[in-house]
Amino acid sequence: LEELPIRFARRLMLIESLPGWNKYPHMRVIRSLYSDAFRRLRMVPQQDAERFRTTLQNIKRRNSNMLMHVVRGVRHMKRTSSLSDLKVNQFLDEFLTARIGTDILSSQYLAITRPEGATSVIDPQCDPVSVVRSAASDAAKLCKYHYGWSPSVDVIDVGQVRFPFIVQYLNYIMFELIKNSLRAIAERYGSREAAEEHPVRVVVCGDDITVVLRVSDAGGGIPLDDLSQVWSYLYTTAKPAGEDVADDCDSDEEGGVAPMAGFGCGLPLSRNYASYVGGRLELNSMPHYGTDAYLYLNRLGNAQEGLHTELDDAALPSRGFLPRVQM
């Protein structure tokens, strides 16, 4: 009851740190939503757990389109003001990372206070292979919708790994990685027959400390000069048709079907999810051949979120626990 209003207040401060934020409709919507959430939570008596739960559910529903608002708003600011690429990426990185912490905290509270019985957003026996297959199925359906066919996805299970993890986040990351690989292969080979010998390959393995998932494709790779840009919220390989892709990419297409590419948030947000829970996401590209994405996750379940207690010096949640291995 006390922590969530503090986090919403930090988010308000972050929004107001952007020069001229109140000139942009999306930014005003975001501030209004967080201001309203802060006010509603502060009005709930500490003893009224049922009212707090209902209020929290309503806030989560009202804020369900927050990602769309913040990305559109900041991109609009970038196009019409002197906001630098660095400032845009820093703001979105901080804002969306903080949002992950709030989402985990609120979702976990709602899970453990379910009237039907307590559950958890964390699966203590998460099966990454099952999650990968589910994400691959969803990505293949999306690919078929846009291209009329989909390359195959081979999943290789090494050791039948189980570990505590938030299934929703692993599914998001794997869906984004597999979707990107399917798109690359579909656009490079053009037909199921031509791509038959080039499936997307996902390997799942791990030791006592780390779970590793690798997504490999032969979709032509990412130009090495562009590799560092893939972590930018302003970067997309989608070709805009007509209006700016930044305005169209996050809106639903006909029938409510998402685009294969264009939002520009898939990879950086996936890296945020991985980093927040103590892991890391890396990409290696072989020009004119393909790309390997490596997802390293902490198997011990002991990554911690670091927060300052003073609001004036309020740091956003720490970005992870698993150190980079020096090669």
PDB file of N, CA and C in Angstrom, residues 147 149-151 185-197:
ATOM      1  N   TYR A 147       2.730 -13.110 -44.234  1.00  0.00           N
ATOM      2  CA  TYR A 147       3.450 -13.594 -45.410  1.00  0.00           C
ATOM      3  C   TYR A 147       2.762 -14.764 -46.111  1.00  0.00           C
ATOM      4  N   TRP A 149       2.812 -17.768 -45.119  1.00  0.00           N
ATOM      5  CA  TRP A 149       3.512 -18.993 -44.724  1.00  0.00           C
ATOM      6  C   TRP A 149       4.497 -18.636 -43.611  1.00  0.00           C
ATOM      7  N   SER A 150       5.060 -19.664 -42.993  1.00  0.00           N
ATOM      8  CA  SER A 150       6.023 -19.424 -41.937  1.00  0.00           C
ATOM      9  C   SER A 150       7.136 -20.453 -41.993  1.00  0.00           C
ATOM     10  N   PRO A 151       8.381 -20.037 -41.817  1.00  0.00           N
ATOM     11  CA  PRO A 151       9.468 -21.010 -41.689  1.00  0.00           C
ATOM     12  C   PRO A 151       9.235 -21.892 -40.461  1.00  0.00           C
ATOM     13  N   ILE A 185      13.969 -14.720 -42.225  1.00  0.00           N
ATOM     14  CA  ILE A 185      14.008 -15.853 -43.156  1.00  0.00           C
ATOM     15  C   ILE A 185      12.939 -15.707 -44.228  1.00  0.00           C
ATOM     16  N   ALA A 186      11.735 -15.311 -43.821  1.00  0.00           N
ATOM     17  CA  ALA A 186      10.638 -15.166 -44.783  1.00  0.00           C
ATOM     18  C   ALA A 186      10.971 -14.132 -45.846  1.00  0.00           C
ATOM     19  N   GLU A 187      11.595 -13.038 -45.444  1.00  0.00           N
ATOM     20  CA  GLU A 187      11.906 -11.981 -46.405  1.00  0.00           C
ATOM     21  C   GLU A 187      13.134 -12.318 -47.244  1.00  0.00           C
ATOM     22  N   ARG A 188      14.028 -13.144 -46.705  1.00  0.00           N
ATOM     23  CA  ARG A 188      15.219 -13.490 -47.471  1.00  0.00           C
ATOM     24  C   ARG A 188      14.935 -14.548 -48.528  1.00  0.00           C
ATOM     25  N   TYR A 189      14.134 -15.574 -48.184  1.00  0.00           N
ATOM     26  CA  TYR A 189      13.939 -16.703 -49.089  1.00  0.00           C
ATOM     27  C   TYR A 189      12.623 -16.635 -49.862  1.00  0.00           C
ATOM     28  N   GLY A 190      11.622 -15.974 -49.318  1.00  0.00           N
ATOM     29  CA  GLY A 190      10.417 -15.691 -50.078  1.00  0.00           C
ATOM     30  C   GLY A 190       9.394 -16.791 -50.191  1.00  0.00           C
ATOM     31  N   SER A 191       9.755 -18.046 -49.905  1.00  0.00           N
ATOM     32  CA  SER A 191       8.782 -19.133 -50.013  1.00  0.00           C
ATOM     33  C   SER A 191       9.157 -20.252 -49.054  1.00  0.00           C
ATOM     34  N   ARG A 192       8.168 -21.059 -48.710  1.00  0.00           N
ATOM     35  CA  ARG A 192       8.401 -22.179 -47.807  1.00  0.00           C
ATOM     36  C   ARG A 192       9.418 -23.159 -48.392  1.00  0.00           C
ATOM     37  N   GLU A 193       9.316 -23.385 -49.694  1.00  0.00           N
ATOM     38  CA  GLU A 193      10.215 -24.348 -50.332  1.00  0.00           C
ATOM     39  C   GLU A 193      11.675 -23.874 -50.272  1.00  0.00           C
ATOM     40  N   ALA A 194      11.885 -22.592 -50.563  1.00  0.00           N
ATOM     41  CA  ALA A 194      13.246 -22.062 -50.554  1.00  0.00           C
ATOM     42  C   ALA A 194      13.839 -22.031 -49.145  1.00  0.00           C
ATOM     43  N   ALA A 195      12.972 -21.885 -48.143  1.00  0.00           N
ATOM     44  CA  ALA A 195      13.447 -21.778 -46.754  1.00  0.00           C
ATOM     45  C   ALA A 195      13.442 -23.115 -46.017  1.00  0.00           C
ATOM     46  N   GLU A 196      13.089 -24.196 -46.731  1.00  0.00           N
ATOM     47  CA  GLU A 196      12.912 -25.497 -46.075  1.00  0.00           C
ATOM     48  C   GLU A 196      14.159 -25.946 -45.320  1.00  0.00           C
ATOM     49  N   GLU A 197      15.323 -25.652 -45.855  1.00  0.00           N
ATOM     50  CA  GLU A 197      16.562 -26.098 -45.215  1.00  0.00           C
ATOM     51  C   GLU A 197      17.127 -25.049 -44.256  1.00  0.00           C
TER      52      GLU A 197
END
